[in-house]
Coordinates of C-alpha atoms in Angstrom, one line a residue:
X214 CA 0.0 0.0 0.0
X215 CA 0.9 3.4 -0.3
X216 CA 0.2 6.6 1.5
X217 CA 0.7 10.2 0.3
X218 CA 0.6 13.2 2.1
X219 CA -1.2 16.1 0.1
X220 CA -1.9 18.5 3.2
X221 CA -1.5 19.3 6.7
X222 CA 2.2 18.3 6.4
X223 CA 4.6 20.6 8.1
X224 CA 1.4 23.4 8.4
X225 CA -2.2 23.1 10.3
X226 CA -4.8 23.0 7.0
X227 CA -5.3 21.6 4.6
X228 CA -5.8 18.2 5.6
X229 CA -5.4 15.2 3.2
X230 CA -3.9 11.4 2.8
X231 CA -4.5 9.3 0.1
X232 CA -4.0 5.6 0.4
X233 CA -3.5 3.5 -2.6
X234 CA -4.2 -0.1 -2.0
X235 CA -4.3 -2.3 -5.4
X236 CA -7.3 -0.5 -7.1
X237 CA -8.9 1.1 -4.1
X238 CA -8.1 4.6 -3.7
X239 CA -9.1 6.5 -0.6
X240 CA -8.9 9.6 0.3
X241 CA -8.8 10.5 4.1
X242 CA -9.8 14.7 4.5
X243 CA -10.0 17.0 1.8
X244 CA -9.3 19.9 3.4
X245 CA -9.0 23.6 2.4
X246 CA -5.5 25.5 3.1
X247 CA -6.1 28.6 5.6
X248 CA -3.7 31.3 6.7
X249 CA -1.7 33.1 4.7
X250 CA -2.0 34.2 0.6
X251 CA 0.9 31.7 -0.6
X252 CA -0.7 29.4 2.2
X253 CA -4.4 29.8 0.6
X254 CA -2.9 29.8 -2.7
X255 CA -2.8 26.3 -3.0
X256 CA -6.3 25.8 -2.8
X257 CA -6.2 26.7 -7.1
X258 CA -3.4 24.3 -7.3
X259 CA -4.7 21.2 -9.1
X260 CA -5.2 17.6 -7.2
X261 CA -1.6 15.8 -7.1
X262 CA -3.9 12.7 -8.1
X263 CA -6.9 12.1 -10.9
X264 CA -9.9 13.0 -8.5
X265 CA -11.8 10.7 -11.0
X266 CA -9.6 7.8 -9.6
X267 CA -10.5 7.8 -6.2
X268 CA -12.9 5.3 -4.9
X269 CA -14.0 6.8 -1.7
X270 CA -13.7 9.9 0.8
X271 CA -13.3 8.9 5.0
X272 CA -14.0 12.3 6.2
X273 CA -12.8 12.9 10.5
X274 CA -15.0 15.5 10.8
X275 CA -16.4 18.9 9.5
X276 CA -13.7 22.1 9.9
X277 CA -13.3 23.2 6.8
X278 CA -9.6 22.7 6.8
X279 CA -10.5 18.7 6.8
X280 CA -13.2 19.0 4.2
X281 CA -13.4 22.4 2.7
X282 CA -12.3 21.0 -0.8
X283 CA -14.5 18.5 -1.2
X284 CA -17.1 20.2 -3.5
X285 CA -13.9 21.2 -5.9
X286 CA -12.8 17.3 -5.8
X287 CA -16.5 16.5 -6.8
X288 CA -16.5 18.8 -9.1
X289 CA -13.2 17.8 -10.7
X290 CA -15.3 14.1 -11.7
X291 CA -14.8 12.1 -8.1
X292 CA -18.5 10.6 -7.9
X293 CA -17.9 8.2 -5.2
X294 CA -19.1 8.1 -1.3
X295 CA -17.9 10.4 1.5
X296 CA -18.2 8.3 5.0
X297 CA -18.7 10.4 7.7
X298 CA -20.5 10.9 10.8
X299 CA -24.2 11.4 10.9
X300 CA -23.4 15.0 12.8
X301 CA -20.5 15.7 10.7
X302 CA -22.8 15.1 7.8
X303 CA -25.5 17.6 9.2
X304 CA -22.8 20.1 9.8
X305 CA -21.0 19.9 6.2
X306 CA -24.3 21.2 4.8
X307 CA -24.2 24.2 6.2
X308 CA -20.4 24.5 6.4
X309 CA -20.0 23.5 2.6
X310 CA -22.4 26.2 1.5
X311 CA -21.2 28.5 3.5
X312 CA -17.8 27.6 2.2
X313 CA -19.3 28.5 -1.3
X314 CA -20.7 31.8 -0.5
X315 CA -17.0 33.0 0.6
X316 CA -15.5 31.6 -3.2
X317 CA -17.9 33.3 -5.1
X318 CA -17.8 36.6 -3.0
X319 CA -13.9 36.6 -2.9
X320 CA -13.6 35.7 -6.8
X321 CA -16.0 38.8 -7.5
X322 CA -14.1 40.9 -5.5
X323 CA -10.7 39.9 -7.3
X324 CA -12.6 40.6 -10.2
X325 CA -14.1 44.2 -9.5
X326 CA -10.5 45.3 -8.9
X327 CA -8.8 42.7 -11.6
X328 CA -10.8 44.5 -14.2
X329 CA -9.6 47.8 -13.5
X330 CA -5.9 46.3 -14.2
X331 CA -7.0 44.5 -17.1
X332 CA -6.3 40.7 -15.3
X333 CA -7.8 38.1 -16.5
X334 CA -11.4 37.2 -14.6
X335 CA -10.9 34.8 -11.9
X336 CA -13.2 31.8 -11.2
X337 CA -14.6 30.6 -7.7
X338 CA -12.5 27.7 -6.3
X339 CA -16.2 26.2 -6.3
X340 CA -19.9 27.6 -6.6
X341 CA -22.8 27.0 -4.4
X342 CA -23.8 24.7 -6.8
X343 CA -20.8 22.9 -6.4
X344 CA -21.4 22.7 -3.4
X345 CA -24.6 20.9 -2.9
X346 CA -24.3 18.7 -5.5
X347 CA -21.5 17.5 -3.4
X348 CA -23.8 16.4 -0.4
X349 CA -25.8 14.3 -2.3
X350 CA -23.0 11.8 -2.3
X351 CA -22.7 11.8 1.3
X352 CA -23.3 8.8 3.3
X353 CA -23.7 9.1 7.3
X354 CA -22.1 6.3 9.4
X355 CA -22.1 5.0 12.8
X356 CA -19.2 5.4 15.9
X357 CA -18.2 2.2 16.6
X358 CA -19.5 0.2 13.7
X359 CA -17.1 -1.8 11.1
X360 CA -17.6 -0.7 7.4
X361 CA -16.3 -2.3 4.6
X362 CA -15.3 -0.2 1.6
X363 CA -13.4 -3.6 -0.2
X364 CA -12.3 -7.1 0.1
X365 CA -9.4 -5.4 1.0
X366 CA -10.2 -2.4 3.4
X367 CA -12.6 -2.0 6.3
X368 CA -13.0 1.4 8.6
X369 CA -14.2 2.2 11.9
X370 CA -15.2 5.6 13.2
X371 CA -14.6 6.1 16.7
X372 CA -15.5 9.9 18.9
X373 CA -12.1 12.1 18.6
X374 CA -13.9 14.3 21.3
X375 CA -12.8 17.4 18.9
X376 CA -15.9 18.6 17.8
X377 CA -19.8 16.8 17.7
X378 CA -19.3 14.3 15.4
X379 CA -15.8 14.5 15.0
X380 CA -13.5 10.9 14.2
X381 CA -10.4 8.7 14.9
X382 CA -10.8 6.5 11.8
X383 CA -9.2 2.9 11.5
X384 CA -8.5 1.1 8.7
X385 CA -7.5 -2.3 8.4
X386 CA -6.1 -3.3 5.3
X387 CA -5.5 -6.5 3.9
X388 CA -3.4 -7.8 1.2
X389 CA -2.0 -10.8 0.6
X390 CA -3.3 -12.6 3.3
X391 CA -1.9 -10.0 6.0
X392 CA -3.7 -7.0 8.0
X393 CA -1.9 -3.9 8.4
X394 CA -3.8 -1.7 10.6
X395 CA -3.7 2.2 10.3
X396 CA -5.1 4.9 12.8
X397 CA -5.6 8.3 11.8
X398 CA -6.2 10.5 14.9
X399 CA -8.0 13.5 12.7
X400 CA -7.8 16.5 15.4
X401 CA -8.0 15.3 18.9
X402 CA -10.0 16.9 20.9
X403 CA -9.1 18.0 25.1
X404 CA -10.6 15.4 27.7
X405 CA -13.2 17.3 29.9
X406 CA -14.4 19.5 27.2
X407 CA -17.9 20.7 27.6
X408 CA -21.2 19.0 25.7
X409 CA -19.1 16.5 24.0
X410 CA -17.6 13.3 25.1
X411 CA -14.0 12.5 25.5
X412 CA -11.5 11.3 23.0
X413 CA -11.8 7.1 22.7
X414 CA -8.7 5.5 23.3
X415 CA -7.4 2.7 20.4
X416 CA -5.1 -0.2 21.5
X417 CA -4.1 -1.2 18.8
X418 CA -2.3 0.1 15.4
X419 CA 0.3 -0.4 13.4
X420 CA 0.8 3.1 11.9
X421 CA -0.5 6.3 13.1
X422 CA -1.4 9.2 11.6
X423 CA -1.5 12.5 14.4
X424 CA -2.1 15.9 14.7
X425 CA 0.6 18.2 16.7
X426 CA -1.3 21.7 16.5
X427 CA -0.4 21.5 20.1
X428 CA 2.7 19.6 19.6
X429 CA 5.2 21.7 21.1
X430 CA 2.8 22.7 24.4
X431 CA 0.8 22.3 27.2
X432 CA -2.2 24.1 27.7
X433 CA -2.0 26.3 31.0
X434 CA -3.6 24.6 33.9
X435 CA -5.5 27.6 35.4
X436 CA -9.2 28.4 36.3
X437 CA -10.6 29.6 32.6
X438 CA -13.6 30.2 33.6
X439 CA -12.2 32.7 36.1
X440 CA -10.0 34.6 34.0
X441 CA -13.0 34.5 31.2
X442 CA -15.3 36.0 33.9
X443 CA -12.4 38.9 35.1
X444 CA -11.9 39.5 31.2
X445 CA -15.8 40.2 30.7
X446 CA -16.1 42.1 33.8
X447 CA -13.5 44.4 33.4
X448 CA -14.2 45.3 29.8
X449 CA -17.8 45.9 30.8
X450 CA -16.6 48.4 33.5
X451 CA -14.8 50.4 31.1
X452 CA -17.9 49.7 28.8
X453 CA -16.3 48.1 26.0
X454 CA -17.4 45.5 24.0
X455 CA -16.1 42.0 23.7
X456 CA -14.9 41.0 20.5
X457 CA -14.8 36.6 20.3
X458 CA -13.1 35.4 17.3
X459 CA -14.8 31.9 17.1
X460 CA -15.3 29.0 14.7
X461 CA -18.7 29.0 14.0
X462 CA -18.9 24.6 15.0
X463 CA -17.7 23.9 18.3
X464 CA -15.8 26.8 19.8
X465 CA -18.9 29.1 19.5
X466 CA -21.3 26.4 21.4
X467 CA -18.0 26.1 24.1
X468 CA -18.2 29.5 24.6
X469 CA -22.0 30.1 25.2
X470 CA -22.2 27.1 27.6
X471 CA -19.2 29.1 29.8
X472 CA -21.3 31.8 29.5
X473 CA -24.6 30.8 30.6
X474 CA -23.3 28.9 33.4
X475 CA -21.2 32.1 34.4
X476 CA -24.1 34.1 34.5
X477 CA -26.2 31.7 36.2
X478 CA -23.7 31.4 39.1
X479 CA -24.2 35.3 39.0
X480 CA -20.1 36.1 38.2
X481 CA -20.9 38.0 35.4
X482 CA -24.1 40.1 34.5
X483 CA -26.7 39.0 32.3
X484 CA -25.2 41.2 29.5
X485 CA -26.1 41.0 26.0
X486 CA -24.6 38.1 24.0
X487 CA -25.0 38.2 20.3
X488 CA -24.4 35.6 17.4
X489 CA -23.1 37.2 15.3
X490 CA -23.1 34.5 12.3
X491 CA -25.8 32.6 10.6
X492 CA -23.4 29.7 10.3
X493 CA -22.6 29.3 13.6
X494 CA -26.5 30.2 14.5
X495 CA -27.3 26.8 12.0
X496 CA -24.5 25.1 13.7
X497 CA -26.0 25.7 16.9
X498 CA -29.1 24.4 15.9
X499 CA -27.9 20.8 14.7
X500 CA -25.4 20.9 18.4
X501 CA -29.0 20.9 19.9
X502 CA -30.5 18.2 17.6
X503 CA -27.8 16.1 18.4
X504 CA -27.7 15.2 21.8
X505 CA -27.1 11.5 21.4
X506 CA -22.9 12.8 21.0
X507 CA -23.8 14.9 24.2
X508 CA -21.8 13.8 27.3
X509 CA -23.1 12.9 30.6
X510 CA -23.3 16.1 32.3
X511 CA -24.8 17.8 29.6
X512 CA -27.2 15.2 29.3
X513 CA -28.2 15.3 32.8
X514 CA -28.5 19.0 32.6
X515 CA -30.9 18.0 30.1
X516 CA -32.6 15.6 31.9
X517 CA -33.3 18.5 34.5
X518 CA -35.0 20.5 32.2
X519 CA -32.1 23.3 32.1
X520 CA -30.2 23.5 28.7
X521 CA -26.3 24.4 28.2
X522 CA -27.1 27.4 26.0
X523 CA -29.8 29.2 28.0
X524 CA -29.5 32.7 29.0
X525 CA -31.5 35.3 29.3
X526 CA -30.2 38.6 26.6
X527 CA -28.7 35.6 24.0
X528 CA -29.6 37.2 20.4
X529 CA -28.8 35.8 17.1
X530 CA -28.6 38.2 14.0
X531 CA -29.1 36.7 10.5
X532 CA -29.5 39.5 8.1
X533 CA -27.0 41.7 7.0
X534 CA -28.1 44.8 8.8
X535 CA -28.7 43.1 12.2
X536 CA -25.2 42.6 11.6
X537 CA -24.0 46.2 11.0
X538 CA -27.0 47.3 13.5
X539 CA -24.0 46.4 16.3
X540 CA -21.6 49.3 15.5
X541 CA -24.3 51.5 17.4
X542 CA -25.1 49.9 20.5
X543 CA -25.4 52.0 23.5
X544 CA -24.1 49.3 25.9
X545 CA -21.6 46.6 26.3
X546 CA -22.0 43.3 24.8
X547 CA -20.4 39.9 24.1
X548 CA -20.1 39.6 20.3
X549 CA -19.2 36.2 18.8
X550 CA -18.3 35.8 15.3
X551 CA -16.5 33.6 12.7
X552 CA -14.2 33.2 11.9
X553 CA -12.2 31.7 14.2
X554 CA -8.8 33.1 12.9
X555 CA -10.5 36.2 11.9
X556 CA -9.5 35.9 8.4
X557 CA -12.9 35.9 6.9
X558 CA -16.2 36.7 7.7
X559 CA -18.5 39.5 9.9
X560 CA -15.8 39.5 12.2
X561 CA -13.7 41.9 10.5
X562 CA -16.1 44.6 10.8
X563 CA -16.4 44.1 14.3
X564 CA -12.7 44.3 14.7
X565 CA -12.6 47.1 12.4
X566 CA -15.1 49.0 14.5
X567 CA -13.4 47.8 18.0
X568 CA -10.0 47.5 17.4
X569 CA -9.3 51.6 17.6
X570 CA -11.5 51.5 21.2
X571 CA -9.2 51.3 24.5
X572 CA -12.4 50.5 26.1
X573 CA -13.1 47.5 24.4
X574 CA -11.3 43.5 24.2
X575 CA -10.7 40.8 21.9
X576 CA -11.0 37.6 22.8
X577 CA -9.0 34.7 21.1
X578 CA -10.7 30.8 22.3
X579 CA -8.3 28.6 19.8
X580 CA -5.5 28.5 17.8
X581 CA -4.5 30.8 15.3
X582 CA -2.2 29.8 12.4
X583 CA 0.2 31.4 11.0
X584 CA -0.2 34.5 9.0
X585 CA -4.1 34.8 10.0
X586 CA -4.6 38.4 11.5
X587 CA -5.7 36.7 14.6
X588 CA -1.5 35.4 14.9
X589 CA -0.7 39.2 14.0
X590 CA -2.8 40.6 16.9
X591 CA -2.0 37.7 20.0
X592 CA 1.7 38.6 19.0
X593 CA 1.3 42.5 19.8
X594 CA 0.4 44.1 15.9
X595 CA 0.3 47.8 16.3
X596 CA -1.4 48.3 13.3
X597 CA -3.2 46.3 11.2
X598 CA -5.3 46.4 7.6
X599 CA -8.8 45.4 7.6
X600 CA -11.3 45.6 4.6
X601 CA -8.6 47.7 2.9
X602 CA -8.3 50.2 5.7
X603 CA -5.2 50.5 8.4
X604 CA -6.8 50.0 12.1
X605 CA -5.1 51.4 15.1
X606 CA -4.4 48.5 17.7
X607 CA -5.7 49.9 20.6
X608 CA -8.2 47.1 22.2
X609 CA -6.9 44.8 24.8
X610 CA -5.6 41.8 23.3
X611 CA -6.2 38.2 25.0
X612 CA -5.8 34.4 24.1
X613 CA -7.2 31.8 26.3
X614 CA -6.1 28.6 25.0
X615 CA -7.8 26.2 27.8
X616 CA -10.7 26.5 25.4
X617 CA -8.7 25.0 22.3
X618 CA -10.5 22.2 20.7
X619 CA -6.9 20.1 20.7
X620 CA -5.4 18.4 23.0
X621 CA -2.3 19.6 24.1
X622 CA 1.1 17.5 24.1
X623 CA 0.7 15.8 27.3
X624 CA -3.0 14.8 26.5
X625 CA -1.6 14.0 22.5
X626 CA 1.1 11.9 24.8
X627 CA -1.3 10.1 26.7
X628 CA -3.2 9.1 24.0
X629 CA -0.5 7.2 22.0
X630 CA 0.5 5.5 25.1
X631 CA -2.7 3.2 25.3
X632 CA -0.9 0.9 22.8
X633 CA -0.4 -2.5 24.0
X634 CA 2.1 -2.8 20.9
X635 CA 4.7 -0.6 20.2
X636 CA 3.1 0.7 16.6
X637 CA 6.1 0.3 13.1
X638 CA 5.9 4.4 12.9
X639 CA 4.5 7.4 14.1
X640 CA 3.5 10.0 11.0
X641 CA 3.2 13.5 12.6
X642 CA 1.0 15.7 10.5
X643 CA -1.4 18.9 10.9
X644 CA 1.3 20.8 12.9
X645 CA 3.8 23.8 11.8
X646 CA 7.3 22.1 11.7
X647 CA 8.3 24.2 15.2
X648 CA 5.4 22.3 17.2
X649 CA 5.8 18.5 15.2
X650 CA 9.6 18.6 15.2
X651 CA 9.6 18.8 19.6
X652 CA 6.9 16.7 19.6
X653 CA 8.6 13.7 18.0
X654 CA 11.5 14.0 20.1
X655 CA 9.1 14.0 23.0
X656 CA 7.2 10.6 21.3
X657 CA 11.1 9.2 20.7
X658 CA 11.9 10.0 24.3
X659 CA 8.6 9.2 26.2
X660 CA 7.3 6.5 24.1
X661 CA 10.1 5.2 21.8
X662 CA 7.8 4.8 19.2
X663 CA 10.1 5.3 16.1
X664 CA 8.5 8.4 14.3
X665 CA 8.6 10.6 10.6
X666 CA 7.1 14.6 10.1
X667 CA 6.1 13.8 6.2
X668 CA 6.3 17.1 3.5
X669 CA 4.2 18.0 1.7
X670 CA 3.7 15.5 -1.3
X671 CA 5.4 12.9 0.2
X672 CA 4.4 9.4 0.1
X673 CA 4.9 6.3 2.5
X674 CA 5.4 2.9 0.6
X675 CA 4.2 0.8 3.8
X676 CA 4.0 -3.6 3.6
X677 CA 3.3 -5.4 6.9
X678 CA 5.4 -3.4 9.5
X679 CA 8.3 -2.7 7.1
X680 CA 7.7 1.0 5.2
X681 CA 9.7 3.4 4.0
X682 CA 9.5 7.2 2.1
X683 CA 9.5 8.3 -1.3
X684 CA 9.8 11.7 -1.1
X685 CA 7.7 14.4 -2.7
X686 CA 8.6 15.0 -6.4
X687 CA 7.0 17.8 -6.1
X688 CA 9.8 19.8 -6.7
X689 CA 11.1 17.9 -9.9
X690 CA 7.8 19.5 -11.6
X691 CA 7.8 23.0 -10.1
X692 CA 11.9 23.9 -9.8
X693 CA 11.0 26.9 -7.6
X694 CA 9.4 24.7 -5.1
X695 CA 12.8 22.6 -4.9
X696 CA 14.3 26.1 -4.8
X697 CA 12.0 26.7 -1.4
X698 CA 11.9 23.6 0.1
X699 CA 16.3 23.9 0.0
X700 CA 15.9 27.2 2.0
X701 CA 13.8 25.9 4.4
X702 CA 15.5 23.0 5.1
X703 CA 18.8 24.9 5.7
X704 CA 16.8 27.2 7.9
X705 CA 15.6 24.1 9.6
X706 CA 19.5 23.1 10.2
X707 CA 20.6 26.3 11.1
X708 CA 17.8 27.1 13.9
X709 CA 18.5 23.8 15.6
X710 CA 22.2 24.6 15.8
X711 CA 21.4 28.2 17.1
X712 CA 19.0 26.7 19.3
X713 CA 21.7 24.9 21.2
X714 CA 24.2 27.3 21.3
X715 CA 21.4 29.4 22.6
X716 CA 20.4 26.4 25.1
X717 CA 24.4 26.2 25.9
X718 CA 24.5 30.1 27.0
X719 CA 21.8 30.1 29.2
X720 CA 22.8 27.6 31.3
X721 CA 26.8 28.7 31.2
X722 CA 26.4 32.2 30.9
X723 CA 23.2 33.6 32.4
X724 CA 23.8 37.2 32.7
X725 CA 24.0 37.2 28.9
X726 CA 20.7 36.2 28.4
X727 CA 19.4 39.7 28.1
X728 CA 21.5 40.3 25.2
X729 CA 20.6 37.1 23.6
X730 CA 16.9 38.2 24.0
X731 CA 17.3 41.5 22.6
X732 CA 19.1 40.4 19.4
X733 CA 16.1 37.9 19.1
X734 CA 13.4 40.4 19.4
X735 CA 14.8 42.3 16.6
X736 CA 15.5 39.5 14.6
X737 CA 11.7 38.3 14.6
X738 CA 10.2 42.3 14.8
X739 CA 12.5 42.0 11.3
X740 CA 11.2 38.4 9.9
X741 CA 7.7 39.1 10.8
X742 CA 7.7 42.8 9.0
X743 CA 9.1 41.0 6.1
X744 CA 7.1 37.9 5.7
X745 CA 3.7 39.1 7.3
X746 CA 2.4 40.1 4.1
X747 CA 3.1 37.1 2.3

């Protein structure tokens, strides 16, 4: 069998594996790239495969990062099934035309300005159309329940504990005469999160595929709930608004259940919380139609008649001018919006009309990738472009990542040590190089599970518990990409030898470490102003 590696290697989006076995060809994600311009650029790039080829989509679960290019695969001739959770299902409709909306808006916007320098028109990535045409091949599946796709494969979708209806997936694949078994972790979600259940634990695997968003990290261990509370408070008092930044699935329903049960405890006023996104106001919907994915305590909330999301002043606005209506309220209030990395979406204008105000906060609840303008502003922006104007940084600025949807590297840790085998390899994928590279040394260390952090493009040739890698020849088709990949390699080699000399001074030579910070700080002020606007 073979596996290839067409997203989420060395970088958080884009998620994407293909395996190859005889003539089955599955696909595992089809995610859309998010972040920066030469980042989101390769969303127009075309598939590294014949999308009329592939005999099947296993779909983790419903970011858009895991399956925002599935209506572009479909429309490129794929016309076979996409397994994936009955909630994931639910949510890709909405997600997927919502998805669709932002191609067709941000291709007629190239296009008003393109036309006034004579480029040539530019076409949506993929039309509503597109779209909803790719829902109809679909086909919800069960947690826990054995699938078989081929005399030669079967699947199993087990709760990642990410989002509702988010997946591990195994897949056992046979061929002649022997099982190989492969795990993919999709994102792993953090035990104790609220409304859904935990992560399941697997036994048993002899590759696997994992996310290191969190890699390199531990969340902090502190009261959230408190420091969300204090946050809200002390905005209010100097009668500010607070901004949220939040994925429209998951993080937005996170954040309302803190909410409600902060105000019920009476630690923070019943002040007015608006949704500010029809998405994440659809989203909320199917959370609540779901509650056979609910966990215990939510269901015995439930069962007591008092529901995670109830509060008193909880608006939703739909329409256009509900939205812009909230530039001119008289008092403070909790605005939550998509996106999550505030890249996209109604929550630029609320940044845009916020950002400038001293009195008001932002509020970042997850990870932000790099280049999004939510990474610019967590790491101190002064000044920042919006809709095409420059915005004075002015708000308070916060990040509380105990509400991240991923588990950290401890809880990533703990996870791969439930084998009672020690797996053939360890692929570490959906993780910027600087959080997977520490967290296989960690997984070397801890574990001793042998381990590989795949490029983009490259492919693993895997038979029984022997594999080994054919690397991308990616670069044998695009010469500057070989050109990159060179540079970034030797920047890789370079910044672990720096690293250690770094390492080497602060525990030798202390009183230099000043020095060594302020070279640092003007190196990165440097890299950042250069690369930023990428």
């Amino acid at each position: 069998m073979r596996l290839t590696f067409l997203g989420a290697a060395r970088m958080v989006t884009g998620s994407s594996f293909l395996l190859e076995v005889g003539e089955d060809k599955i696909l595992i994600d089809c995610g859309m790239f998010q972040g920066s311009k030469a980042i989101s650029a390769l969303n127009r790039r075309p598939f590294l495969y014949d999308p009329t080829s592939v005999t099947g989509v296993l779909l983790s679960h419903a970011h858009i990062d895991h399956s925002g290019l599935l209506p572009k695969l479909c429309k490129e001739g794929f016309k076979g099934p996409i397994y994936a959770t009955k909630v994931t299902t639910e949510l890709c409709r909405i997600m997927l035309a919502d998805s669709a909306h932002i191609q067709e808006y941000d291709a007629q916007l190239a296009n008003r300005k393109g036309q006034r320098a004579g480029k040539i028109p530019l076409e949506p990535i993929y039309t509503l159309d597109d779209a909803y045409s790719c829902l109809t091949q679909f086909k919800p599946v069960a947690y826990n329940t054995e699938l078989v796709l081929s005399p030669s494969i079967t699947v199993r979708f087990q709760d990642a504990g990410h989002i509702l209806g988010s997946s591990v997936i195994e897949i056992w694949v046979t061929e002649q005469g022997k099982t190989t078994k492969l795990l993919f972790s999709g994102d792993l979600g953090q035990p104790d999160q609220p409304i859904i259940k935990d992560p399941t634990y697997v036994d048993e695997a002899d590759y696997i595929i994992t996310e290191s968003t969190y890699g390199d990290r531990k969340h902090e261990h502190y009261d959230k709930e408190e420091k969300f509370a204090e946050i809200i408070n002390d905005t209010i008092a100097r009668g500010g608004n607070i901004i949220i930044p939040s994925f429209a699935v998951g993080r937005t329903q996170a954040v309302l259940y803190y909410i409600s049960k902060l105000q019920k405890a009476g630690i923070i006023p019943d002040i007015k919380v608006v949704i500010d996104s029809p998405l994440a106001i659809s989203a909320t919907d199917i959370f609540m139609h779901n509650t056979q994915d609910f966990d215990s305590e939510v269901l015995e909330m439930l069962r007591n008649q008092a529901g995670p999301l109830d509060m008193p002043n909880l608006i939703f606005t739909k329409t256009a001018e509900e939205s812009k209506a909230l530039n001119s309220l008289d008092e403070p209030a909790v605005i939550i919006s998509a996106s999550g990395m505030a890249d996209a979406g109604r929550i630029l204008h609320h940044l845009k009309h916020n950002l400038w105000r001293p009195e008001s906060s932002v509020l970042f609840v997850g990870y932000q990738a790099q280049g999004s303008l939510g990474r610019r502003l967590i790491e101190g922006a002064r000044r920042v472009k919006i809709i095409g104007e420059e915005i004075s940084v002015k708000a308070q600025i916060h990040n509380i990542d105990g509400f991240s949807a991923h588990a950290d590297q401890d809880q990533l840790l703990n996870w791969l040590g439930h084998f009672k085998k020690t797996p053939s390899n360890i692929f570490i994928v959906h993780g910027e190089y600087d959080m997977s590279e520490p967290f296989a040394r960690m997984i070397e260390s801890n574990l001793g599970y042998s381990t590989y952090i795949p490029r983009y493009g490259d492919a693993a040739e895997i038979n029984g518990r022997e594999w080994s890698i054919v690397e991308s020849d990616i670069a044998t088709i695009e010469p500057a990409v070989k050109e990159l990949y060179e540079y970034l390699q030797q920047l890789e080699t370079d910044y672990r030898a720096y690293r250690k000399r770094l390492e080497h001074i602060a525990v030798t030579d202390a009183g230099r470490i000043p020095e060594v910070l302020n070279r640092l700080g003007k190196v990165y002020s440097y890299i950042k102003k250069t690369l930023n606007d990428l």
